[in-house]
């Protein structure tokens, strides 16, 4: 059975309510680059991948935003009617915020590579590490093999009908990690010549550690920490300032629902707190009917579970 959501990924841009997709059992991961420096809404989900990784340069990590479950087809590939069914051929699609265009190897206007955006063929180690974590997780949880096609061409040589482009039969028979430059019916050349050798080596090492941790050591599951007591709805809202608001904000960030904070979180209630709580409520069906941005007992319990 497919494990459907990546731990810690934000559901703030979940489009599954608009586009259901086809059921699938993943056997490959496909890497895109957004060719931009910020999150996009993918035409409100119409051309979205399963998940997006956005570099967080301050914390030297990738922040993950999931759009569709991993057992549902995404929509980021050309998928011609009556063709090879690219989107639906058991492929988890990943957009990497950044570029593979050598024109932006060092700078992009006033922006500097490695400081404001990632040029993925020269991705920093911390970004490759986090991407390798994701690939290792897909290997252990969903059985995606940690192997790749032999050709990863630099952009723009990777664009169009290059020698990296698979035939219909090769695509249908492939299992592993590939890029947008590989599937038939498509012409895009991302993610260029990303360092797939290093990436897969890291992923294999991490997968081995994951498998070891899941089979070795004590068989006794640790007792989960109980949720802190709900402090009461009167602790939250305009004009309120207390430690419970800080605790709330910290947990929102921990769960991947902190995108509206520009600083903090802190003890003084603000609009960012309300919007982050509302995103969390909208992402959970049992709360979506009361998505007012003010935490009640159910929101608090689910957030700290």
PDB file of C-alpha atoms in Angstrom:
ATOM      1  CA  UNK A   1       0.000   0.000   0.000  1.00  0.00           C
ATOM      2  CA  UNK A   2       1.343   3.426  -0.977  1.00  0.00           C
ATOM      3  CA  UNK A   3       2.369   5.821   1.787  1.00  0.00           C
ATOM      4  CA  UNK A   4       0.574   8.915   0.594  1.00  0.00           C
ATOM      5  CA  UNK A   5       2.058  11.964   2.352  1.00  0.00           C
ATOM      6  CA  UNK A   6       5.605  13.078   3.076  1.00  0.00           C
ATOM      7  CA  UNK A   7       6.197  13.712   6.799  1.00  0.00           C
ATOM      8  CA  UNK A   8       6.399  17.413   7.589  1.00  0.00           C
ATOM      9  CA  UNK A   9       5.204  18.572   4.171  1.00  0.00           C
ATOM     10  CA  UNK A  10       2.814  21.514   4.249  1.00  0.00           C
ATOM     11  CA  UNK A  11      -0.714  20.924   2.952  1.00  0.00           C
ATOM     12  CA  UNK A  12      -1.306  24.656   2.473  1.00  0.00           C
ATOM     13  CA  UNK A  13      -1.369  24.159  -1.315  1.00  0.00           C
ATOM     14  CA  UNK A  14      -3.307  20.903  -1.482  1.00  0.00           C
ATOM     15  CA  UNK A  15      -5.213  20.805  -4.782  1.00  0.00           C
ATOM     16  CA  UNK A  16      -6.747  17.354  -4.366  1.00  0.00           C
ATOM     17  CA  UNK A  17     -10.182  18.891  -3.829  1.00  0.00           C
ATOM     18  CA  UNK A  18     -10.058  20.351  -7.344  1.00  0.00           C
ATOM     19  CA  UNK A  19      -8.339  17.530  -9.248  1.00  0.00           C
ATOM     20  CA  UNK A  20      -8.672  13.953  -8.018  1.00  0.00           C
ATOM     21  CA  UNK A  21      -6.210  12.294 -10.399  1.00  0.00           C
ATOM     22  CA  UNK A  22      -5.978   8.593 -11.206  1.00  0.00           C
ATOM     23  CA  UNK A  23      -5.035   6.009  -8.609  1.00  0.00           C
ATOM     24  CA  UNK A  24      -1.478   4.763  -8.989  1.00  0.00           C
ATOM     25  CA  UNK A  25       1.193   2.657  -7.313  1.00  0.00           C
ATOM     26  CA  UNK A  26       4.447   4.646  -7.673  1.00  0.00           C
ATOM     27  CA  UNK A  27       7.472   3.034  -9.271  1.00  0.00           C
ATOM     28  CA  UNK A  28       9.305   6.199 -10.331  1.00  0.00           C
ATOM     29  CA  UNK A  29      10.076   9.732  -9.204  1.00  0.00           C
ATOM     30  CA  UNK A  30      10.399  12.494 -11.797  1.00  0.00           C
ATOM     31  CA  UNK A  31      12.303  15.711 -11.058  1.00  0.00           C
ATOM     32  CA  UNK A  32      11.296  19.080 -12.514  1.00  0.00           C
ATOM     33  CA  UNK A  33      12.702  22.556 -11.932  1.00  0.00           C
ATOM     34  CA  UNK A  34      10.241  25.443 -11.694  1.00  0.00           C
ATOM     35  CA  UNK A  35      12.533  27.876 -13.548  1.00  0.00           C
ATOM     36  CA  UNK A  36      11.650  30.468 -10.957  1.00  0.00           C
ATOM     37  CA  UNK A  37      12.637  31.503  -7.460  1.00  0.00           C
ATOM     38  CA  UNK A  38       9.325  31.386  -5.579  1.00  0.00           C
ATOM     39  CA  UNK A  39       6.395  29.068  -4.999  1.00  0.00           C
ATOM     40  CA  UNK A  40       3.775  29.106  -7.741  1.00  0.00           C
ATOM     41  CA  UNK A  41       0.111  28.069  -7.716  1.00  0.00           C
ATOM     42  CA  UNK A  42       0.386  25.927 -10.891  1.00  0.00           C
ATOM     43  CA  UNK A  43      -2.749  27.549 -12.343  1.00  0.00           C
ATOM     44  CA  UNK A  44      -4.543  26.662  -9.106  1.00  0.00           C
ATOM     45  CA  UNK A  45      -3.438  23.060  -9.370  1.00  0.00           C
ATOM     46  CA  UNK A  46      -4.188  22.420 -13.039  1.00  0.00           C
ATOM     47  CA  UNK A  47      -0.511  21.765 -13.860  1.00  0.00           C
ATOM     48  CA  UNK A  48       0.771  20.882 -10.382  1.00  0.00           C
ATOM     49  CA  UNK A  49       3.192  18.095  -9.412  1.00  0.00           C
ATOM     50  CA  UNK A  50       2.663  15.869  -6.389  1.00  0.00           C
ATOM     51  CA  UNK A  51       5.051  17.916  -4.264  1.00  0.00           C
ATOM     52  CA  UNK A  52       7.284  21.007  -4.409  1.00  0.00           C
ATOM     53  CA  UNK A  53      10.616  21.565  -2.647  1.00  0.00           C
ATOM     54  CA  UNK A  54      11.461  25.200  -1.915  1.00  0.00           C
ATOM     55  CA  UNK A  55      14.946  26.125  -0.678  1.00  0.00           C
ATOM     56  CA  UNK A  56      15.068  27.728   2.756  1.00  0.00           C
ATOM     57  CA  UNK A  57      18.431  29.471   2.701  1.00  0.00           C
ATOM     58  CA  UNK A  58      18.242  30.745   6.274  1.00  0.00           C
ATOM     59  CA  UNK A  59      17.835  27.234   7.681  1.00  0.00           C
ATOM     60  CA  UNK A  60      19.753  25.417   4.928  1.00  0.00           C
ATOM     61  CA  UNK A  61      16.951  22.981   4.159  1.00  0.00           C
ATOM     62  CA  UNK A  62      14.179  22.274   1.666  1.00  0.00           C
ATOM     63  CA  UNK A  63      10.640  23.185   2.702  1.00  0.00           C
ATOM     64  CA  UNK A  64       8.140  20.734   1.220  1.00  0.00           C
ATOM     65  CA  UNK A  65       4.630  21.546  -0.032  1.00  0.00           C
ATOM     66  CA  UNK A  66       2.448  18.617  -1.065  1.00  0.00           C
ATOM     67  CA  UNK A  67      -0.260  19.121  -3.695  1.00  0.00           C
ATOM     68  CA  UNK A  68      -1.484  15.572  -4.371  1.00  0.00           C
ATOM     69  CA  UNK A  69      -1.146  12.280  -2.514  1.00  0.00           C
ATOM     70  CA  UNK A  70       1.470   9.876  -3.823  1.00  0.00           C
ATOM     71  CA  UNK A  71      -1.188   7.359  -4.828  1.00  0.00           C
ATOM     72  CA  UNK A  72      -2.797   9.921  -7.166  1.00  0.00           C
ATOM     73  CA  UNK A  73      -1.482  11.123 -10.510  1.00  0.00           C
ATOM     74  CA  UNK A  74      -0.239  14.699 -10.778  1.00  0.00           C
ATOM     75  CA  UNK A  75      -0.576  17.054 -13.747  1.00  0.00           C
ATOM     76  CA  UNK A  76       2.829  18.568 -14.599  1.00  0.00           C
ATOM     77  CA  UNK A  77       3.645  16.546 -17.739  1.00  0.00           C
ATOM     78  CA  UNK A  78       2.335  16.734 -21.283  1.00  0.00           C
ATOM     79  CA  UNK A  79      -0.133  13.853 -21.378  1.00  0.00           C
ATOM     80  CA  UNK A  80      -1.672  13.447 -24.838  1.00  0.00           C
ATOM     81  CA  UNK A  81      -5.051  11.767 -25.161  1.00  0.00           C
ATOM     82  CA  UNK A  82      -4.587   8.235 -26.417  1.00  0.00           C
ATOM     83  CA  UNK A  83      -0.831   8.486 -25.915  1.00  0.00           C
ATOM     84  CA  UNK A  84       1.535   6.911 -23.447  1.00  0.00           C
ATOM     85  CA  UNK A  85      -0.234   8.366 -20.369  1.00  0.00           C
ATOM     86  CA  UNK A  86       2.763  10.121 -18.895  1.00  0.00           C
ATOM     87  CA  UNK A  87       1.130  11.687 -15.821  1.00  0.00           C
ATOM     88  CA  UNK A  88      -0.669   8.500 -14.901  1.00  0.00           C
ATOM     89  CA  UNK A  89       2.183   6.001 -15.353  1.00  0.00           C
ATOM     90  CA  UNK A  90       2.835   5.527 -11.616  1.00  0.00           C
ATOM     91  CA  UNK A  91       5.131   8.570 -11.376  1.00  0.00           C
ATOM     92  CA  UNK A  92       5.602  10.843  -8.348  1.00  0.00           C
ATOM     93  CA  UNK A  93       6.375  14.294  -9.718  1.00  0.00           C
ATOM     94  CA  UNK A  94       8.628  16.693  -7.792  1.00  0.00           C
ATOM     95  CA  UNK A  95       9.142  20.369  -8.615  1.00  0.00           C
ATOM     96  CA  UNK A  96      12.397  21.872  -7.347  1.00  0.00           C
ATOM     97  CA  UNK A  97      12.136  25.645  -6.971  1.00  0.00           C
ATOM     98  CA  UNK A  98      15.081  27.042  -8.915  1.00  0.00           C
ATOM     99  CA  UNK A  99      16.628  26.645 -12.356  1.00  0.00           C
ATOM    100  CA  UNK A 100      18.706  24.367 -14.560  1.00  0.00           C
ATOM    101  CA  UNK A 101      19.431  27.094 -17.133  1.00  0.00           C
ATOM    102  CA  UNK A 102      23.169  27.779 -17.354  1.00  0.00           C
ATOM    103  CA  UNK A 103      22.334  31.420 -18.152  1.00  0.00           C
ATOM    104  CA  UNK A 104      21.530  31.671 -14.415  1.00  0.00           C
ATOM    105  CA  UNK A 105      24.455  29.602 -13.142  1.00  0.00           C
ATOM    106  CA  UNK A 106      25.789  32.530 -11.072  1.00  0.00           C
ATOM    107  CA  UNK A 107      23.239  35.343 -11.142  1.00  0.00           C
ATOM    108  CA  UNK A 108      19.629  35.986 -12.128  1.00  0.00           C
ATOM    109  CA  UNK A 109      19.126  39.705 -12.431  1.00  0.00           C
ATOM    110  CA  UNK A 110      20.073  41.023  -9.000  1.00  0.00           C
ATOM    111  CA  UNK A 111      19.807  37.570  -7.395  1.00  0.00           C
ATOM    112  CA  UNK A 112      22.814  35.387  -6.609  1.00  0.00           C
ATOM    113  CA  UNK A 113      22.875  31.605  -7.028  1.00  0.00           C
ATOM    114  CA  UNK A 114      23.275  29.759  -3.751  1.00  0.00           C
ATOM    115  CA  UNK A 115      22.085  32.797  -1.823  1.00  0.00           C
ATOM    116  CA  UNK A 116      18.686  33.645  -3.317  1.00  0.00           C
ATOM    117  CA  UNK A 117      17.974  30.637  -5.550  1.00  0.00           C
ATOM    118  CA  UNK A 118      19.447  27.273  -6.518  1.00  0.00           C
ATOM    119  CA  UNK A 119      21.042  26.470  -9.851  1.00  0.00           C
ATOM    120  CA  UNK A 120      20.311  22.763  -9.474  1.00  0.00           C
ATOM    121  CA  UNK A 121      23.252  21.325 -11.462  1.00  0.00           C
ATOM    122  CA  UNK A 122      25.446  23.041  -8.826  1.00  0.00           C
ATOM    123  CA  UNK A 123      23.089  22.480  -5.896  1.00  0.00           C
ATOM    124  CA  UNK A 124      24.625  22.891  -2.425  1.00  0.00           C
ATOM    125  CA  UNK A 125      25.160  19.780  -0.330  1.00  0.00           C
ATOM    126  CA  UNK A 126      22.351  20.612   2.097  1.00  0.00           C
ATOM    127  CA  UNK A 127      19.840  20.754  -0.790  1.00  0.00           C
ATOM    128  CA  UNK A 128      21.057  17.464  -2.263  1.00  0.00           C
ATOM    129  CA  UNK A 129      20.934  15.942   1.229  1.00  0.00           C
ATOM    130  CA  UNK A 130      17.287  16.920   1.708  1.00  0.00           C
ATOM    131  CA  UNK A 131      16.352  15.754  -1.787  1.00  0.00           C
ATOM    132  CA  UNK A 132      18.184  12.472  -1.092  1.00  0.00           C
ATOM    133  CA  UNK A 133      16.152  12.131   2.119  1.00  0.00           C
ATOM    134  CA  UNK A 134      12.992  12.337   0.029  1.00  0.00           C
ATOM    135  CA  UNK A 135      14.219   9.768  -2.506  1.00  0.00           C
ATOM    136  CA  UNK A 136      15.315   7.426   0.287  1.00  0.00           C
ATOM    137  CA  UNK A 137      11.878   7.746   1.897  1.00  0.00           C
ATOM    138  CA  UNK A 138      10.177   6.945  -1.433  1.00  0.00           C
ATOM    139  CA  UNK A 139      12.418   3.915  -1.772  1.00  0.00           C
ATOM    140  CA  UNK A 140      11.714   2.565   1.719  1.00  0.00           C
ATOM    141  CA  UNK A 141       8.019   3.474   1.934  1.00  0.00           C
ATOM    142  CA  UNK A 142       6.867   3.114  -1.676  1.00  0.00           C
ATOM    143  CA  UNK A 143       9.468   0.868  -3.266  1.00  0.00           C
ATOM    144  CA  UNK A 144      10.780   3.326  -5.871  1.00  0.00           C
ATOM    145  CA  UNK A 145      14.169   1.948  -7.035  1.00  0.00           C
ATOM    146  CA  UNK A 146      17.219   4.163  -6.526  1.00  0.00           C
ATOM    147  CA  UNK A 147      18.475   3.958 -10.099  1.00  0.00           C
ATOM    148  CA  UNK A 148      18.376   6.410 -12.988  1.00  0.00           C
ATOM    149  CA  UNK A 149      18.751   6.694 -16.777  1.00  0.00           C
ATOM    150  CA  UNK A 150      22.301   7.051 -18.034  1.00  0.00           C
ATOM    151  CA  UNK A 151      21.769  10.363 -19.833  1.00  0.00           C
ATOM    152  CA  UNK A 152      21.281  13.594 -17.854  1.00  0.00           C
ATOM    153  CA  UNK A 153      22.039  16.309 -20.378  1.00  0.00           C
ATOM    154  CA  UNK A 154      22.752  19.945 -19.526  1.00  0.00           C
ATOM    155  CA  UNK A 155      20.113  22.454 -20.530  1.00  0.00           C
ATOM    156  CA  UNK A 156      19.461  23.453 -23.345  1.00  0.00           C
ATOM    157  CA  UNK A 157      20.920  20.304 -24.958  1.00  0.00           C
ATOM    158  CA  UNK A 158      18.367  18.375 -22.880  1.00  0.00           C
ATOM    159  CA  UNK A 159      15.442  20.195 -24.509  1.00  0.00           C
ATOM    160  CA  UNK A 160      13.313  18.592 -27.203  1.00  0.00           C
ATOM    161  CA  UNK A 161      13.861  15.188 -28.773  1.00  0.00           C
ATOM    162  CA  UNK A 162      17.343  14.643 -27.354  1.00  0.00           C
ATOM    163  CA  UNK A 163      19.154  11.360 -26.857  1.00  0.00           C
ATOM    164  CA  UNK A 164      17.916  11.418 -23.237  1.00  0.00           C
ATOM    165  CA  UNK A 165      14.249  11.286 -24.322  1.00  0.00           C
ATOM    166  CA  UNK A 166      12.700   7.849 -23.800  1.00  0.00           C
ATOM    167  CA  UNK A 167      10.567   5.968 -26.271  1.00  0.00           C
ATOM    168  CA  UNK A 168       7.055   4.963 -25.229  1.00  0.00           C
ATOM    169  CA  UNK A 169       8.269   1.437 -24.465  1.00  0.00           C
ATOM    170  CA  UNK A 170      11.265   2.677 -22.450  1.00  0.00           C
ATOM    171  CA  UNK A 171       9.029   4.981 -20.398  1.00  0.00           C
ATOM    172  CA  UNK A 172       6.507   2.257 -19.624  1.00  0.00           C
ATOM    173  CA  UNK A 173       9.282  -0.128 -18.630  1.00  0.00           C
ATOM    174  CA  UNK A 174      11.248   2.310 -16.486  1.00  0.00           C
ATOM    175  CA  UNK A 175      11.303   2.303 -12.688  1.00  0.00           C
ATOM    176  CA  UNK A 176      13.545   4.666 -10.740  1.00  0.00           C
ATOM    177  CA  UNK A 177      14.475   8.361 -10.671  1.00  0.00           C
ATOM    178  CA  UNK A 178      14.265  10.426 -13.851  1.00  0.00           C
ATOM    179  CA  UNK A 179      13.839  14.026 -14.987  1.00  0.00           C
ATOM    180  CA  UNK A 180      11.484  16.019 -17.167  1.00  0.00           C
ATOM    181  CA  UNK A 181      14.013  15.586 -19.990  1.00  0.00           C
ATOM    182  CA  UNK A 182      13.233  11.847 -20.112  1.00  0.00           C
ATOM    183  CA  UNK A 183       9.491  11.107 -20.678  1.00  0.00           C
ATOM    184  CA  UNK A 184       8.066  10.920 -24.220  1.00  0.00           C
ATOM    185  CA  UNK A 185       5.486  13.437 -25.463  1.00  0.00           C
ATOM    186  CA  UNK A 186       7.400  16.133 -23.561  1.00  0.00           C
ATOM    187  CA  UNK A 187      10.036  18.628 -24.731  1.00  0.00           C
ATOM    188  CA  UNK A 188      11.245  20.321 -21.522  1.00  0.00           C
ATOM    189  CA  UNK A 189      14.843  19.665 -20.486  1.00  0.00           C
ATOM    190  CA  UNK A 190      14.783  20.156 -16.718  1.00  0.00           C
ATOM    191  CA  UNK A 191      16.415  19.492 -14.320  1.00  0.00           C
ATOM    192  CA  UNK A 192      19.433  19.569 -16.644  1.00  0.00           C
ATOM    193  CA  UNK A 193      22.618  17.817 -15.584  1.00  0.00           C
ATOM    194  CA  UNK A 194      21.803  17.629 -11.886  1.00  0.00           C
ATOM    195  CA  UNK A 195      24.436  15.552 -10.046  1.00  0.00           C
ATOM    196  CA  UNK A 196      22.412  12.352 -10.172  1.00  0.00           C
ATOM    197  CA  UNK A 197      25.383  10.161  -9.209  1.00  0.00           C
ATOM    198  CA  UNK A 198      25.941  11.993  -5.928  1.00  0.00           C
ATOM    199  CA  UNK A 199      22.212  12.302  -5.313  1.00  0.00           C
ATOM    200  CA  UNK A 200      21.584   8.572  -5.660  1.00  0.00           C
ATOM    201  CA  UNK A 201      24.645   7.677  -3.588  1.00  0.00           C
ATOM    202  CA  UNK A 202      23.337   9.862  -0.769  1.00  0.00           C
ATOM    203  CA  UNK A 203      19.838   8.404  -1.154  1.00  0.00           C
ATOM    204  CA  UNK A 204      21.092   4.806  -1.007  1.00  0.00           C
ATOM    205  CA  UNK A 205      23.030   5.512   2.179  1.00  0.00           C
ATOM    206  CA  UNK A 206      20.013   7.189   3.769  1.00  0.00           C
ATOM    207  CA  UNK A 207      17.682   4.391   2.654  1.00  0.00           C
ATOM    208  CA  UNK A 208      19.958   1.817   4.275  1.00  0.00           C
ATOM    209  CA  UNK A 209      19.871   3.790   7.512  1.00  0.00           C
ATOM    210  CA  UNK A 210      16.076   4.067   7.337  1.00  0.00           C
ATOM    211  CA  UNK A 211      15.698   0.342   6.778  1.00  0.00           C
ATOM    212  CA  UNK A 212      18.076  -0.367   9.643  1.00  0.00           C
ATOM    213  CA  UNK A 213      16.214   1.893  12.038  1.00  0.00           C
ATOM    214  CA  UNK A 214      12.931   0.240  11.086  1.00  0.00           C
ATOM    215  CA  UNK A 215      14.212  -3.277  11.796  1.00  0.00           C
ATOM    216  CA  UNK A 216      16.860  -2.898  14.482  1.00  0.00           C
ATOM    217  CA  UNK A 217      16.826  -1.871  18.120  1.00  0.00           C
ATOM    218  CA  UNK A 218      13.945  -2.141  20.494  1.00  0.00           C
ATOM    219  CA  UNK A 219      10.593  -3.322  19.224  1.00  0.00           C
ATOM    220  CA  UNK A 220       8.797  -1.251  21.851  1.00  0.00           C
ATOM    221  CA  UNK A 221       7.239   1.867  20.377  1.00  0.00           C
ATOM    222  CA  UNK A 222       7.971   5.053  22.303  1.00  0.00           C
ATOM    223  CA  UNK A 223       4.988   6.475  24.125  1.00  0.00           C
ATOM    224  CA  UNK A 224       3.854   9.611  22.291  1.00  0.00           C
ATOM    225  CA  UNK A 225       3.886  12.803  24.273  1.00  0.00           C
ATOM    226  CA  UNK A 226       0.380  13.888  25.271  1.00  0.00           C
ATOM    227  CA  UNK A 227      -0.930  17.107  23.755  1.00  0.00           C
ATOM    228  CA  UNK A 228      -0.574  20.066  26.104  1.00  0.00           C
ATOM    229  CA  UNK A 229      -3.925  21.017  27.664  1.00  0.00           C
ATOM    230  CA  UNK A 230      -6.029  23.351  25.551  1.00  0.00           C
ATOM    231  CA  UNK A 231      -5.665  26.743  27.243  1.00  0.00           C
ATOM    232  CA  UNK A 232      -9.075  28.013  26.166  1.00  0.00           C
ATOM    233  CA  UNK A 233     -10.334  29.940  23.152  1.00  0.00           C
ATOM    234  CA  UNK A 234     -10.097  33.188  25.110  1.00  0.00           C
ATOM    235  CA  UNK A 235      -6.295  32.995  24.845  1.00  0.00           C
ATOM    236  CA  UNK A 236      -6.386  33.593  21.089  1.00  0.00           C
ATOM    237  CA  UNK A 237      -7.520  36.415  18.835  1.00  0.00           C
ATOM    238  CA  UNK A 238      -6.909  40.128  18.273  1.00  0.00           C
ATOM    239  CA  UNK A 239      -5.374  41.945  21.223  1.00  0.00           C
ATOM    240  CA  UNK A 240      -4.229  38.756  23.010  1.00  0.00           C
ATOM    241  CA  UNK A 241      -0.644  38.188  24.111  1.00  0.00           C
ATOM    242  CA  UNK A 242       0.514  35.113  26.050  1.00  0.00           C
ATOM    243  CA  UNK A 243       2.759  32.050  26.011  1.00  0.00           C
ATOM    244  CA  UNK A 244       0.018  29.875  24.512  1.00  0.00           C
ATOM    245  CA  UNK A 245       0.187  31.892  21.277  1.00  0.00           C
ATOM    246  CA  UNK A 246       3.925  31.268  21.066  1.00  0.00           C
ATOM    247  CA  UNK A 247       3.396  27.548  21.687  1.00  0.00           C
ATOM    248  CA  UNK A 248       0.701  27.477  18.994  1.00  0.00           C
ATOM    249  CA  UNK A 249       2.936  29.212  16.466  1.00  0.00           C
ATOM    250  CA  UNK A 250       5.894  26.961  17.142  1.00  0.00           C
ATOM    251  CA  UNK A 251       3.760  23.862  16.583  1.00  0.00           C
ATOM    252  CA  UNK A 252       2.297  25.315  13.383  1.00  0.00           C
ATOM    253  CA  UNK A 253       5.814  25.835  12.041  1.00  0.00           C
ATOM    254  CA  UNK A 254       6.808  22.311  13.153  1.00  0.00           C
ATOM    255  CA  UNK A 255       3.844  20.885  11.250  1.00  0.00           C
ATOM    256  CA  UNK A 256       4.617  22.897   8.102  1.00  0.00           C
ATOM    257  CA  UNK A 257       1.978  25.607   8.495  1.00  0.00           C
ATOM    258  CA  UNK A 258       4.099  28.664   9.189  1.00  0.00           C
ATOM    259  CA  UNK A 259       4.337  30.300   5.769  1.00  0.00           C
ATOM    260  CA  UNK A 260       2.592  33.516   6.838  1.00  0.00           C
ATOM    261  CA  UNK A 261       5.154  34.319   9.536  1.00  0.00           C
ATOM    262  CA  UNK A 262       7.746  36.890   8.504  1.00  0.00           C
ATOM    263  CA  UNK A 263       9.214  36.834  12.013  1.00  0.00           C
ATOM    264  CA  UNK A 264       8.474  34.908  15.152  1.00  0.00           C
ATOM    265  CA  UNK A 265       6.246  33.179  16.080  1.00  0.00           C
ATOM    266  CA  UNK A 266       5.812  35.104  19.296  1.00  0.00           C
ATOM    267  CA  UNK A 267       3.373  35.779  22.142  1.00  0.00           C
ATOM    268  CA  UNK A 268       1.388  38.580  20.460  1.00  0.00           C
ATOM    269  CA  UNK A 269      -1.535  37.429  18.320  1.00  0.00           C
ATOM    270  CA  UNK A 270      -1.350  38.623  14.728  1.00  0.00           C
ATOM    271  CA  UNK A 271      -2.934  38.058  11.355  1.00  0.00           C
ATOM    272  CA  UNK A 272      -0.150  35.593  10.471  1.00  0.00           C
ATOM    273  CA  UNK A 273      -1.261  33.391  13.390  1.00  0.00           C
ATOM    274  CA  UNK A 274      -4.855  33.418  12.165  1.00  0.00           C
ATOM    275  CA  UNK A 275      -3.916  32.640   8.557  1.00  0.00           C
ATOM    276  CA  UNK A 276      -1.605  29.786   9.551  1.00  0.00           C
ATOM    277  CA  UNK A 277      -4.258  28.254  11.808  1.00  0.00           C
ATOM    278  CA  UNK A 278      -6.788  28.618   8.994  1.00  0.00           C
ATOM    279  CA  UNK A 279      -4.456  26.822   6.550  1.00  0.00           C
ATOM    280  CA  UNK A 280      -4.134  23.972   9.046  1.00  0.00           C
ATOM    281  CA  UNK A 281      -7.911  23.808   9.515  1.00  0.00           C
ATOM    282  CA  UNK A 282      -8.584  23.798   5.769  1.00  0.00           C
ATOM    283  CA  UNK A 283      -6.067  20.981   5.271  1.00  0.00           C
ATOM    284  CA  UNK A 284      -7.989  18.677   7.647  1.00  0.00           C
ATOM    285  CA  UNK A 285     -11.494  17.619   6.683  1.00  0.00           C
ATOM    286  CA  UNK A 286     -12.606  17.288  10.268  1.00  0.00           C
ATOM    287  CA  UNK A 287     -11.814  20.985  10.822  1.00  0.00           C
ATOM    288  CA  UNK A 288     -12.603  22.548   7.449  1.00  0.00           C
ATOM    289  CA  UNK A 289     -16.189  23.305   8.408  1.00  0.00           C
ATOM    290  CA  UNK A 290     -14.971  25.750  11.032  1.00  0.00           C
ATOM    291  CA  UNK A 291     -11.896  27.283   9.389  1.00  0.00           C
ATOM    292  CA  UNK A 292     -12.045  30.644  11.147  1.00  0.00           C
ATOM    293  CA  UNK A 293      -8.367  30.708  12.100  1.00  0.00           C
ATOM    294  CA  UNK A 294      -9.053  30.588  15.836  1.00  0.00           C
ATOM    295  CA  UNK A 295      -7.991  27.321  17.489  1.00  0.00           C
ATOM    296  CA  UNK A 296     -10.616  25.425  19.412  1.00  0.00           C
ATOM    297  CA  UNK A 297     -10.186  22.171  21.332  1.00  0.00           C
ATOM    298  CA  UNK A 298     -10.372  19.982  18.186  1.00  0.00           C
ATOM    299  CA  UNK A 299      -7.861  22.090  16.257  1.00  0.00           C
ATOM    300  CA  UNK A 300      -5.503  22.140  19.258  1.00  0.00           C
ATOM    301  CA  UNK A 301      -5.700  18.369  19.801  1.00  0.00           C
ATOM    302  CA  UNK A 302      -5.132  17.560  16.114  1.00  0.00           C
ATOM    303  CA  UNK A 303      -2.293  20.068  15.786  1.00  0.00           C
ATOM    304  CA  UNK A 304      -0.418  18.557  18.728  1.00  0.00           C
ATOM    305  CA  UNK A 305      -1.167  14.915  17.819  1.00  0.00           C
TER     306      UNK A 305
END
